[in-house]
Short mmCIF file of C-alpha atoms in Angstrom, two decimals:
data_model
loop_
_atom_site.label_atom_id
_atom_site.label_comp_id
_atom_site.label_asym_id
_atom_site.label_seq_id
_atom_site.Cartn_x
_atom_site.Cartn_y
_atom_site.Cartn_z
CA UNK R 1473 -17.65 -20.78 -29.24
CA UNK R 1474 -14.11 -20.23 -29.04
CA UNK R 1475 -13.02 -23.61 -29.07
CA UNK R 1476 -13.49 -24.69 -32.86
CA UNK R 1477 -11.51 -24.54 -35.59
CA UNK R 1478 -8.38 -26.15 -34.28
CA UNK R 1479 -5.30 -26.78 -36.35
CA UNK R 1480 -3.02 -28.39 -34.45
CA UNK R 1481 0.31 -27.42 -36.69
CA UNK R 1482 -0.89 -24.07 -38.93
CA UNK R 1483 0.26 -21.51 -40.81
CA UNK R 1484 2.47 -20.01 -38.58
CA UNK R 1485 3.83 -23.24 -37.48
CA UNK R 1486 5.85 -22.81 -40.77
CA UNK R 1487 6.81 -19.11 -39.26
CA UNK R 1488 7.89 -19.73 -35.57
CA UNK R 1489 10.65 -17.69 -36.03
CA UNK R 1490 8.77 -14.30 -36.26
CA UNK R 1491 6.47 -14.67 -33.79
CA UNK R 1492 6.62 -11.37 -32.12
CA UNK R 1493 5.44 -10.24 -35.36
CA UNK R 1494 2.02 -11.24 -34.50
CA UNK R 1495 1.78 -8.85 -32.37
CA UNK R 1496 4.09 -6.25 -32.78
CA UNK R 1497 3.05 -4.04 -35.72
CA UNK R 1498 5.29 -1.88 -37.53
CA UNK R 1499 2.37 0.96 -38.34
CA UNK R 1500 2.51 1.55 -34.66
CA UNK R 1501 3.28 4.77 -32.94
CA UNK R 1502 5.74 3.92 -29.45
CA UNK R 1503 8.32 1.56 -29.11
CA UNK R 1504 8.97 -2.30 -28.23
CA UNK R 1505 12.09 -3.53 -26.28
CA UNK R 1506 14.71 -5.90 -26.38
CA UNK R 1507 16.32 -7.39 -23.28
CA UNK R 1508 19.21 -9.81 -23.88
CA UNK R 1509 21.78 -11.31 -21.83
CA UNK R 1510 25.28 -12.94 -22.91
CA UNK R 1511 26.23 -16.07 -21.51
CA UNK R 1512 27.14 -15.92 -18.24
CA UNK R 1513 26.44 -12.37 -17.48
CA UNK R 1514 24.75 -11.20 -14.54
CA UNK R 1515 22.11 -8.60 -15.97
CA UNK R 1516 19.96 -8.04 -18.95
CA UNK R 1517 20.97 -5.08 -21.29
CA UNK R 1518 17.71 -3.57 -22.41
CA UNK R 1519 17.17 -1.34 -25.57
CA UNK R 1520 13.91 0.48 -27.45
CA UNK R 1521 13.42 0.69 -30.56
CA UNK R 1522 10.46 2.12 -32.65
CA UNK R 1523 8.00 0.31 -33.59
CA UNK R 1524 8.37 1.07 -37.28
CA UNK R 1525 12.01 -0.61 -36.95
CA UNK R 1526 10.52 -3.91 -35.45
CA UNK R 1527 10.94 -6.36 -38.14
CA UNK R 1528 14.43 -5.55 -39.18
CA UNK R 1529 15.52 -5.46 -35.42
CA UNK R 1530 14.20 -8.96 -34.97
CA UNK R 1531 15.94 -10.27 -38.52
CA UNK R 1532 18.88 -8.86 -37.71
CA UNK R 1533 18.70 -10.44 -34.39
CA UNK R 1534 18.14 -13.93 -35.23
CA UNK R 1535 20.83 -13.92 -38.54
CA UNK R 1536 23.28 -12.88 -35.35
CA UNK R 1537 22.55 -16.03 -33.21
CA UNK R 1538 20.19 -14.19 -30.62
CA UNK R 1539 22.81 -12.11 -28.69
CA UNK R 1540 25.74 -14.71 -28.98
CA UNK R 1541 23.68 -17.29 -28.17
CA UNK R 1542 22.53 -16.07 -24.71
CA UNK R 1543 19.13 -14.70 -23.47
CA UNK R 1544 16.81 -13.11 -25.31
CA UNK R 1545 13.73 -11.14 -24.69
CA UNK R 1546 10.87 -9.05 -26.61
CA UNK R 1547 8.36 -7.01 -24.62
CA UNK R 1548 4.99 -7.98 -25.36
CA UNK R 1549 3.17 -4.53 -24.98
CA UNK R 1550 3.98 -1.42 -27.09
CA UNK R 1551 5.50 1.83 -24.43
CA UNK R 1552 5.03 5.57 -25.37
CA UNK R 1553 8.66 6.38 -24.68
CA UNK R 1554 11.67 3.70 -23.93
CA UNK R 1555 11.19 3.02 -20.41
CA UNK R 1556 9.36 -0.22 -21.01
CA UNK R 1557 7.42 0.91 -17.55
CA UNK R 1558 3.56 0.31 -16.98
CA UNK R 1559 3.01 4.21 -16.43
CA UNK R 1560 4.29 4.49 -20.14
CA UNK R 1561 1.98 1.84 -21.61
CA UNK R 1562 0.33 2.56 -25.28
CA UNK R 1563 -0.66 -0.42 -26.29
CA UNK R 1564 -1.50 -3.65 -24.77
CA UNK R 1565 -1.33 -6.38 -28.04
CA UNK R 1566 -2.36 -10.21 -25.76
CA UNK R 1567 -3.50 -11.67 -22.96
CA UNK R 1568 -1.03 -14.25 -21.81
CA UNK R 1569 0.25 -16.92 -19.42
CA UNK R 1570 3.69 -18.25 -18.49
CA UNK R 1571 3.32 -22.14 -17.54
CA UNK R 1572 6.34 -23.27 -14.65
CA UNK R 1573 5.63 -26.71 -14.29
CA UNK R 1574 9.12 -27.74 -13.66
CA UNK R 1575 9.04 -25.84 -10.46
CA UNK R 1576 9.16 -27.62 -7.22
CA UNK R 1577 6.38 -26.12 -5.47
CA UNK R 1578 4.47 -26.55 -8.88
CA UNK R 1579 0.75 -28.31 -8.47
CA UNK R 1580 0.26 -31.66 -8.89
CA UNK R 1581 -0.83 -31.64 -12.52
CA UNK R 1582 1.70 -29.30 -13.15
CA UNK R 1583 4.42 -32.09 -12.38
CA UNK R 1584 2.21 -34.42 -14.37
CA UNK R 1585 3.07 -32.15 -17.42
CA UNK R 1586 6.27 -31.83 -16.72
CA UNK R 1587 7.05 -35.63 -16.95
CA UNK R 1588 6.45 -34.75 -20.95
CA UNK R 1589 9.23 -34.52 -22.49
CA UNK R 1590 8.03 -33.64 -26.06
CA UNK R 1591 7.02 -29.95 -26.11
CA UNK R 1592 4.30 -30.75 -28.80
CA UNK R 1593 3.12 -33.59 -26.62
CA UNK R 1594 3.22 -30.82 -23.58
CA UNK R 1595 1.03 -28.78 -25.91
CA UNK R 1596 -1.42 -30.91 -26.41
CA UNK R 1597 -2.22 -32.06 -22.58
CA UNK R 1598 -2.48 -27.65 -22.25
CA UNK R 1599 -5.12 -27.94 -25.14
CA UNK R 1600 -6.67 -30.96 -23.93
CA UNK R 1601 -7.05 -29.53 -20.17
CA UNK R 1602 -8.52 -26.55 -21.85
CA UNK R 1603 -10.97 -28.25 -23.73
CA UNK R 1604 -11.98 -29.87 -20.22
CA UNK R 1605 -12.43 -26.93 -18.50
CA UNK R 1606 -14.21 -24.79 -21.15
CA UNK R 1607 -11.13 -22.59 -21.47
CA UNK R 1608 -10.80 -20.58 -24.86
CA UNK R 1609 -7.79 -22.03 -26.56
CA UNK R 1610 -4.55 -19.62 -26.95
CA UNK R 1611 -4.11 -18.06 -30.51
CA UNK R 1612 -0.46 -19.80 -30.18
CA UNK R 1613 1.43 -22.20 -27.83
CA UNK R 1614 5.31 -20.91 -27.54
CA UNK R 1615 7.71 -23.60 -26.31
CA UNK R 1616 10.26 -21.69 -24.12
CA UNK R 1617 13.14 -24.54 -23.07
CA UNK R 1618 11.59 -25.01 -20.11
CA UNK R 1619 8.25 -24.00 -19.85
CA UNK R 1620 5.33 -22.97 -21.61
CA UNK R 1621 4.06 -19.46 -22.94
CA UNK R 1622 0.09 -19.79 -23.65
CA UNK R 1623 -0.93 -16.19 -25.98
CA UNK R 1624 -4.33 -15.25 -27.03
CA UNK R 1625 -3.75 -12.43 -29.53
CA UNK R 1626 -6.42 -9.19 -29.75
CA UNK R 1627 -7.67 -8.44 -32.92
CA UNK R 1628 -7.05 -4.87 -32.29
CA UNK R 1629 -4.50 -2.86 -29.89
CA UNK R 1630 -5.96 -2.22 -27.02
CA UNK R 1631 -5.40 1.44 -25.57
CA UNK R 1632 -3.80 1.83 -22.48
CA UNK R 1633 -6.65 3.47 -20.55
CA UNK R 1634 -7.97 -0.27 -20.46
CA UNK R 1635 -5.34 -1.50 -18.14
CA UNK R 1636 -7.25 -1.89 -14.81
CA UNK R 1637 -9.55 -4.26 -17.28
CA UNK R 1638 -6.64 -5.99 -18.85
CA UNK R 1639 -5.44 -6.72 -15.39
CA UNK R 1640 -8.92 -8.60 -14.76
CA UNK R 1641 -8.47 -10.79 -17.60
CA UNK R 1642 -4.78 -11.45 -16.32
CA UNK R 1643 -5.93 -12.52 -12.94
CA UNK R 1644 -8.51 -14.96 -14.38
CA UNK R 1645 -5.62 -16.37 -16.63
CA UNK R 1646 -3.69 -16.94 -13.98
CA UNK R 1647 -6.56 -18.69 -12.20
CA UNK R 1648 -7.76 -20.78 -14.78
CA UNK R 1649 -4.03 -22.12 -15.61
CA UNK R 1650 -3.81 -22.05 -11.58
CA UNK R 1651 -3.13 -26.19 -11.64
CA UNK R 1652 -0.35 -26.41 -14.39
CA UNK R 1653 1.54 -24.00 -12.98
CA UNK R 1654 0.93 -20.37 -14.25
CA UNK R 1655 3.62 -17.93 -12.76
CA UNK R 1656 1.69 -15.40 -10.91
CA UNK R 1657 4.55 -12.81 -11.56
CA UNK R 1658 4.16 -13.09 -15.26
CA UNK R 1659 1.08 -11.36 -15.28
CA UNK R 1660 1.99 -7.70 -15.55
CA UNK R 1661 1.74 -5.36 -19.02
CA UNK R 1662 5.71 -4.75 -18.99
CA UNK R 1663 6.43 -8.39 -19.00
CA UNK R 1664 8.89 -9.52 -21.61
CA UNK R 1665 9.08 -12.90 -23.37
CA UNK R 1666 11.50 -15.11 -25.13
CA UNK R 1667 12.08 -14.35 -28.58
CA UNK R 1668 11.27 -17.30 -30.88
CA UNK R 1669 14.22 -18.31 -32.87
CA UNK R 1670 16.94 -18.19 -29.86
CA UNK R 1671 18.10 -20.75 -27.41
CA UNK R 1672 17.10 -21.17 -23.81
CA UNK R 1673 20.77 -22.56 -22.28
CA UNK R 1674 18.59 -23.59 -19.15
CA UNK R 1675 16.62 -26.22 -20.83
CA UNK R 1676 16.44 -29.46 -19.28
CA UNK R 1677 17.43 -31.74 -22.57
CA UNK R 1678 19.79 -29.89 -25.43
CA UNK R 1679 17.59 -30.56 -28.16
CA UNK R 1680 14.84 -28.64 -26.09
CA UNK R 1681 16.66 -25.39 -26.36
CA UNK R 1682 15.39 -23.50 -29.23
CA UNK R 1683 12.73 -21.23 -28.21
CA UNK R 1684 9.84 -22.23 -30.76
CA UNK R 1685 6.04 -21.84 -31.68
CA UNK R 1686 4.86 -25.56 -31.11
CA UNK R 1687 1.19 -25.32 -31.48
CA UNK R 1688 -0.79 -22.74 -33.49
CA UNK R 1689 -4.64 -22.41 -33.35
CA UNK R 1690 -5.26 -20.55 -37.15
CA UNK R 1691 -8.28 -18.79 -39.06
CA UNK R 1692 -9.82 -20.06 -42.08
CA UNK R 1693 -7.71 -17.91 -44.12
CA UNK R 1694 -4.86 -18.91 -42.51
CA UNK R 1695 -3.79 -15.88 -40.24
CA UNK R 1696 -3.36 -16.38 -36.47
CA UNK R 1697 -6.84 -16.53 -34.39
CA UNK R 1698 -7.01 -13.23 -32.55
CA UNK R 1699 -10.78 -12.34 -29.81
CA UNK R 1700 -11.96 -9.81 -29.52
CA UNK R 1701 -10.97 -8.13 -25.72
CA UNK R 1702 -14.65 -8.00 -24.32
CA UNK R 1703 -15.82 -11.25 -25.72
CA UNK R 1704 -12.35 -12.74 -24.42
CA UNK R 1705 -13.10 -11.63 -20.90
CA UNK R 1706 -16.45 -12.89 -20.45
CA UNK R 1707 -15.45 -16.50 -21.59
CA UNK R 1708 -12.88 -16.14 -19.52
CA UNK R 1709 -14.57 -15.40 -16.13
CA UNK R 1710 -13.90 -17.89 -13.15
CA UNK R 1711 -17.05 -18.74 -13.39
CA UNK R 1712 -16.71 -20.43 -16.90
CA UNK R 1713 -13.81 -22.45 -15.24
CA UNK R 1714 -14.15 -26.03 -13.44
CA UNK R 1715 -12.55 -25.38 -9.76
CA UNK R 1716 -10.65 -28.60 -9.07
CA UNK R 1717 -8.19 -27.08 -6.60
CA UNK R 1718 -8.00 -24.19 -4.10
CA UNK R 1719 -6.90 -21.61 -5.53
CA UNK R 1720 -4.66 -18.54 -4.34
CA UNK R 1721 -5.96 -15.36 -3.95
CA UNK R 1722 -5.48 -13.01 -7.26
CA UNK R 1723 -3.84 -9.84 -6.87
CA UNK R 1724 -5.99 -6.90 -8.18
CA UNK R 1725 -3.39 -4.20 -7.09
CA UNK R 1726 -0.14 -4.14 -6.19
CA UNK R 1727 -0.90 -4.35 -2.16
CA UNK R 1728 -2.44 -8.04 -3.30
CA UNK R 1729 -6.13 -7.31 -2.06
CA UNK R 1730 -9.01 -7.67 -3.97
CA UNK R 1731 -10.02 -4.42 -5.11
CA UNK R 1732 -13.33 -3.17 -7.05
CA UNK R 1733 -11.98 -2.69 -10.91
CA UNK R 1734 -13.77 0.86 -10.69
CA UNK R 1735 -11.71 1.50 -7.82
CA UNK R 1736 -8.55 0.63 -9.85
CA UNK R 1737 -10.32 2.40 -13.33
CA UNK R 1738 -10.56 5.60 -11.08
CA UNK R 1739 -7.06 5.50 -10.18
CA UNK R 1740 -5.55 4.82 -13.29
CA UNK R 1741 -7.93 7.90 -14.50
CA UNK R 1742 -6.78 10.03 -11.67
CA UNK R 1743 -3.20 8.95 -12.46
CA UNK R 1744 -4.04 10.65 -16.13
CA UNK R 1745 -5.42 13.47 -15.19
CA UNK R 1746 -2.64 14.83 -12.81
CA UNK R 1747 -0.26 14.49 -15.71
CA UNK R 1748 -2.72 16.81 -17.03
CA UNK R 1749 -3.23 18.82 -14.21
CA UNK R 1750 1.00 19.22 -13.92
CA UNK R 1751 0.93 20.64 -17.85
CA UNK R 1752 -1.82 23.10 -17.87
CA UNK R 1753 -0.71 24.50 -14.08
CA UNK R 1754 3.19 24.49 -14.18
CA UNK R 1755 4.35 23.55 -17.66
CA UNK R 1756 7.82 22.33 -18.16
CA UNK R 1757 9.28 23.75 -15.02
CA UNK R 1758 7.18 21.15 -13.53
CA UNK R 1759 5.44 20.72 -9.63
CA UNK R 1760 7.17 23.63 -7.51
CA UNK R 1761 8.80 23.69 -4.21
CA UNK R 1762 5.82 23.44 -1.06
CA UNK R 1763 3.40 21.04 -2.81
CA UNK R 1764 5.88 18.60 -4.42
CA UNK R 1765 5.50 15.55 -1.64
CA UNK R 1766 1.66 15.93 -1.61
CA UNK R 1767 1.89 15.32 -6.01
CA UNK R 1768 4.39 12.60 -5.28
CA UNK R 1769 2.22 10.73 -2.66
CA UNK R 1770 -0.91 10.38 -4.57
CA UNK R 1771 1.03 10.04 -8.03
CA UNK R 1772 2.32 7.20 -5.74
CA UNK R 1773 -0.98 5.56 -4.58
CA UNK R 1774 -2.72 6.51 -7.82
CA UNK R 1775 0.03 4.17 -9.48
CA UNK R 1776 -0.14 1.44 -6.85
CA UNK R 1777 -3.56 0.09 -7.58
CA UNK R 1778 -2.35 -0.98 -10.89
CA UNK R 1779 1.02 -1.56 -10.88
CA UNK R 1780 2.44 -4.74 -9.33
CA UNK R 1781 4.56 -4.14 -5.57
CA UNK R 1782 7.71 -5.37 -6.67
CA UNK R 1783 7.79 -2.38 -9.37
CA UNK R 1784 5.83 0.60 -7.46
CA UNK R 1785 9.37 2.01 -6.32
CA UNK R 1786 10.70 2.15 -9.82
CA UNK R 1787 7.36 3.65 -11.43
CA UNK R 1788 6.84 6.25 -8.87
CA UNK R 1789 10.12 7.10 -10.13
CA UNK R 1790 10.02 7.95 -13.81
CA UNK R 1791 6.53 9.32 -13.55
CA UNK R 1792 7.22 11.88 -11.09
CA UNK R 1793 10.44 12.85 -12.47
CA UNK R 1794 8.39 13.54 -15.77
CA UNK R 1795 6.52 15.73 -13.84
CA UNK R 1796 8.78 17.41 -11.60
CA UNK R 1797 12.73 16.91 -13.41
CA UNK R 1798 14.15 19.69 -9.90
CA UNK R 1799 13.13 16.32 -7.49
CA UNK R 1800 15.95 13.90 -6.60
CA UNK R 1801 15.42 10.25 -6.56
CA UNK R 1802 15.95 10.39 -2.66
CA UNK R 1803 13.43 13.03 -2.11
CA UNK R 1804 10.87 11.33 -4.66
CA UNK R 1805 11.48 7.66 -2.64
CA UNK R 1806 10.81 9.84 0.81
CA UNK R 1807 7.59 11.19 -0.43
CA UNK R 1808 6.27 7.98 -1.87
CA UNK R 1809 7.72 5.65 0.84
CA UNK R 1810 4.60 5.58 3.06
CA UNK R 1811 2.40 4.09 0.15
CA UNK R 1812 5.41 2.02 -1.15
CA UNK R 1813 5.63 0.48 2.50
CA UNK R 1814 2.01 -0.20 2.74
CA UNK R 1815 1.10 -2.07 -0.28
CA UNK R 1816 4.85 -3.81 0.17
CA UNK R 1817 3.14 -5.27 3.47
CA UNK R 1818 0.43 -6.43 1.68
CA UNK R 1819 -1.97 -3.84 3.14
CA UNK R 1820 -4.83 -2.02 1.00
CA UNK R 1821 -3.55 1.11 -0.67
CA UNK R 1822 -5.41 4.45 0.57
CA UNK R 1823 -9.40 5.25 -0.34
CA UNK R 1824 -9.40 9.31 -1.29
CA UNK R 1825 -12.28 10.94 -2.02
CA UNK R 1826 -12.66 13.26 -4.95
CA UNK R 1827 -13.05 16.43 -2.46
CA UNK R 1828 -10.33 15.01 -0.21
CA UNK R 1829 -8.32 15.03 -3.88
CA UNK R 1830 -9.31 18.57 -4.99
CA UNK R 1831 -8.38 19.80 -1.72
CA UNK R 1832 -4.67 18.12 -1.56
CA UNK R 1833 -4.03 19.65 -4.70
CA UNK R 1834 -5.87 23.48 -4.43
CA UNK R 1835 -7.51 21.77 -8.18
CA UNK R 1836 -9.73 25.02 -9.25
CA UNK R 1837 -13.26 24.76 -10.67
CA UNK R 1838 -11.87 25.57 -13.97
CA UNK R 1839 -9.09 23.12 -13.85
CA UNK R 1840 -11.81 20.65 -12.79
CA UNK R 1841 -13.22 21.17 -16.19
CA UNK R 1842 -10.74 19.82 -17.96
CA UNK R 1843 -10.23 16.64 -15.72
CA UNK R 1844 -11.52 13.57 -16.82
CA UNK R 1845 -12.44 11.78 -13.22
CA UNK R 1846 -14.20 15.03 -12.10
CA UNK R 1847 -17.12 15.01 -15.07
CA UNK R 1848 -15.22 17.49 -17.27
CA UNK R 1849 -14.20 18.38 -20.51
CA UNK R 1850 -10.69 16.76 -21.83
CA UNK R 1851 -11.14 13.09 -22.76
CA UNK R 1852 -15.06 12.65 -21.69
CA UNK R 1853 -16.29 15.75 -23.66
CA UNK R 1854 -18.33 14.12 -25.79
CA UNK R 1855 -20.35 12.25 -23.04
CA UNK R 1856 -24.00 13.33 -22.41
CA UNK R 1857 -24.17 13.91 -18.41
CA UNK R 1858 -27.58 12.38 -16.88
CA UNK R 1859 -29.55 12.26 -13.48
CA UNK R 1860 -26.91 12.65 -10.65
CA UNK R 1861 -23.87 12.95 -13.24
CA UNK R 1862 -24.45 9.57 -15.17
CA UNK R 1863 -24.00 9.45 -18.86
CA UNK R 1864 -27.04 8.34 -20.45
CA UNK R 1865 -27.21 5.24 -21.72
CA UNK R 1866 -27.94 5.28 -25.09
CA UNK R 1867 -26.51 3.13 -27.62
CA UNK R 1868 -25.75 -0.08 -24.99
CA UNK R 1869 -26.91 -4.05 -25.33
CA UNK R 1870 -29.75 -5.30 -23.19
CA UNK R 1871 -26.50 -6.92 -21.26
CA UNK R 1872 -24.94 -3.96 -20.78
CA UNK R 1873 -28.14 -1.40 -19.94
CA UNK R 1874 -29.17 -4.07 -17.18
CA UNK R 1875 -25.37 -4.51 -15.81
CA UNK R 1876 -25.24 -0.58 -15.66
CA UNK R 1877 -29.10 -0.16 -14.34
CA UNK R 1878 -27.88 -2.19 -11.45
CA UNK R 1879 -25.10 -0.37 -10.65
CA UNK R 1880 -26.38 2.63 -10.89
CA UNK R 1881 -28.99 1.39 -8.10
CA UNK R 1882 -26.54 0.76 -6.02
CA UNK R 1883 -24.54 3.93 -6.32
CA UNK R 1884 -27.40 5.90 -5.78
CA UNK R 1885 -28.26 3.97 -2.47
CA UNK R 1886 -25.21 4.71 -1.29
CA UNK R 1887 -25.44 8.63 -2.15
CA UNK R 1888 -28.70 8.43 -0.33
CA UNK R 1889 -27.65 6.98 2.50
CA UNK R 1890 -24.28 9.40 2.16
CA UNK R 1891 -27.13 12.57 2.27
CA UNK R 1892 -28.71 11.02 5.52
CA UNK R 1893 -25.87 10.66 7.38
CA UNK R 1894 -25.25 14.13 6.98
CA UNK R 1895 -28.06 15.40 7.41
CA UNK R 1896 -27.77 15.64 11.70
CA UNK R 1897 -28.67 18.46 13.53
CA UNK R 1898 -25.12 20.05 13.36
CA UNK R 1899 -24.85 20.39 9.70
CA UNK R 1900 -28.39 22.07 9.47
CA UNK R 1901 -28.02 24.16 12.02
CA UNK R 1902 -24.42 24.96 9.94
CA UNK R 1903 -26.51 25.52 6.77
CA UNK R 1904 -28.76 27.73 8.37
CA UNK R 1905 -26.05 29.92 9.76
CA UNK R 1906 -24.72 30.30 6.84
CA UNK R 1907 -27.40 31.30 5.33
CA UNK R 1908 -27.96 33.58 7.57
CA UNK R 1909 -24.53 35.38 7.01
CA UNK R 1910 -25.45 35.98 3.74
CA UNK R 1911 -23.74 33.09 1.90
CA UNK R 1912 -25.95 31.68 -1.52
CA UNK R 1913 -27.56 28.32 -1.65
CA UNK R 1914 -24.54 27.34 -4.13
CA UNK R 1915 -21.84 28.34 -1.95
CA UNK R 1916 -23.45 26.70 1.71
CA UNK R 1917 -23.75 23.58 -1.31
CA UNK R 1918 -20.09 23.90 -1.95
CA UNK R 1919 -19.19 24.48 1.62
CA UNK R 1920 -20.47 21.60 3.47
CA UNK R 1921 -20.27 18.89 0.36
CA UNK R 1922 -23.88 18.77 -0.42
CA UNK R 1923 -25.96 18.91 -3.46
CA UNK R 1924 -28.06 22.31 -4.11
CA UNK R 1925 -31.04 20.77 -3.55
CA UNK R 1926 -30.20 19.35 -0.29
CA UNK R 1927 -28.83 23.10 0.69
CA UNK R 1928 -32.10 24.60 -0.18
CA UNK R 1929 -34.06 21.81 1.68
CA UNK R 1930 -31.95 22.37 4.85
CA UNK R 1931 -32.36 26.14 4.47
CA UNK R 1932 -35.96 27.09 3.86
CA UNK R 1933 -36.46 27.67 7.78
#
């Protein structure tokens, strides 16, 4: 399916030198960043611009030599504001690999490709190992000095609430290209590339320096191929890949465990919502003095299942400084360090319950309303709420209604056997007591975390 169609030099062959432009639109909202480096210097200098300034930052950039010749970068995701940090994310614009075969722990085909010296004979053993494997090809194949950047281009922006998901398709990337040498810290949605056009000083042979599209994979009518996200991901699934080699385990969070995407959905959610829940409660002057290091702890988990280790410290940072501008950077690192230390360690990041949430934060029913991981108004307010809080599912494929039928099953096995458990002798002889002292069927429901029904049904004694 998405193998045909193949030009091996296309359109944009003719274009290599504006291939950020691909992807980075100018009718954008949010901003894109350059990182550059002279030669010789120690550290990148980073700056944003707007989006709507993108094409004559990159012109002006490549009619000056790329920085003076030294090392230059482009972000490939579109940022709210100019931090070029994953809590700031708008829009995600790829999917997208960076091939290391020239390092020395690199897999054995990895070294094979890196006995190539040609980059458009390199590209072509990466398209015919694709073709082997049942890999979709990459929209584009981006020669970077050294290595290898391997892009497949959405045909739309995809919002930032779709990270966790994004991150799947990452990890399956990284899998798939697992054998010629995929960098599994190239995998992250504040990654910046090498911009096209400029010269990589680190190249192995001179006339290998110039950063370059060397394989394009075009349309019919000549434009770049672009998927479509969902359709991308299910080709892509590990499943739909030959396994030749072991292959490492894939970090789904920043602690490097495998965690359940809902999991990491919920948190990223969560992470939302107490931006939210910071606005409508304290306004500008932000999370007060008392409660500050309980906000700063779970913005700090909430951002760990999503964000890679390496960057948690730095994240936790400039999102709870946005929320709380009176906290110093010492006092926001002491608050966060226990979740910071854990995930560093490679450990799980913390499981909290929605009630174990609402209680951290004192979050009121009517703040709870306008939350979008508690069932409220706010971002889900057009969903139709079913049996046990569901939405109902109209308007889904056969595909989708049976993938969702199951898991509904299974979450409502677990909230049965949830009920059960609680239901001892101790907690009914609680919700009779309390009925007893005059407390409604709602409140003993609200009291000891049970539905109404189950309240009444302990109760009728």
């Amino acid at each position: 399916m998405f193998n045909q169609k193949i030009n091996a030099y296309g359109a944009f062959s003719q274009s290599k030198h504006n291939e950020a432009q691909l992807y980075h639109r100018p009718t954008l909202s949010g901003s894109f960043t350059i990182s550059q480096r002279k030669p010789g210097a120690k550290f990148l200098r980073q700056i944003s611009y707007k989006n709507s300034k993108f094409p004559e930052v990159i012109q002006n950039l490549l009619d000056g030599g790329g920085y003076q010749n030294g090392d230059c970068y482009v972000s490939q995701a579109s940022f709210s504001n100019e931090s070029r940090q994953i809590a700031h994310l708008q829009y995600l614009l790829s999917a997208y690999t960076d091939l290391d075969f020239y390092a020395e722990n690199a897999p054995l085909l990895a070294k094979q490709l890196g006995l190539i010296t040609r980059p458009e004979d390199r590209a072509t053993f990466v398209i015919d190992f694709c073709d082997e494997r049942r890999i979709p090809l990459p929209s584009h194949i981006v020669h970077t000095g050294r290595g290898l950047y391997l892009k497949w281009l959405f045909d739309t922006e995809l919002l930032s609430e779709k990270l966790p998901a994004w991150n799947d398709l990452q990890a399956s990337i990284l899998s798939a290209f697992y054998d010629l040498g995929a960098d599994k810290m190239a995998t992250d949605g504040s990654r910046i590339f090498r911009v096209c056009g400029t010269r990589n000083i680190k190249a192995l042979l001179p006339e290998n320096e110039e950063v370059r599209v060397i394989w394009t994979r075009d349309c019919e009518s000549g434009s770049a191929y672009t998927f479509a996200f969902g359709a991308l991901c299910d080709a892509l699934k590990p499943s739909s890949t030959i396994e030749t080699s072991p292959r490492p385990k894939i970090a789904s969070s920043s602690s490097g465990q495998a965690v359940d995407q809902r999991a990491r959905q919920l948190w990223w959610d969560r992470l939302e919502d107490i931006r939210h829940l910071v606005k409508i409660r304290y306004g500008k002057a932000g999370v007060p003095e008392g409660i500050r290091n309980s906000f700063c702890w779970i913005v700090a988990n909430a951002l760990s299942y999503n964000v890679p280790a390496a960057q948690l410290r730095s994240e936790v940072l400039s999102v709870f400084h946005e929320m709380c501008p009176g906290y110093t950077a010492a006092e926001i690192q002491s608050s966060a360090s226990s979740v910071v230390s854990k995930v560093s360690s490679g450990q799980a990041a913390y499981r909290i319950s929605n009630d174990e949430l609402r209680k951290k934060l004192s979050i009121t029913p009517e703040e709870e309303r306008q939350l979008k991981t508690y069932g409220g108004v706010g971002a889900r307010r057009n969903i139709i709420q079913g049996v046990m809080g569901f939405e109902r599912m109209h308007g889904l494929t056969h595909e989708e209604y049976t993938a969702e039928t199951t898991r509904r099953k299974q979450e409502a096995a677990k909230h049965t056997n949830a009920m059960k458990s609680m239901a001892s002798e101790d907690n009914r002889a609680m919700a009779l007591k309390l009925r007893v002292d005059g407390l409604s069927i709602g409140e003993i429901a609200e009291e000891l975390g049970i539905s109404k029904s189950t309240a009444h049904a302990w109760t009728k004694k």
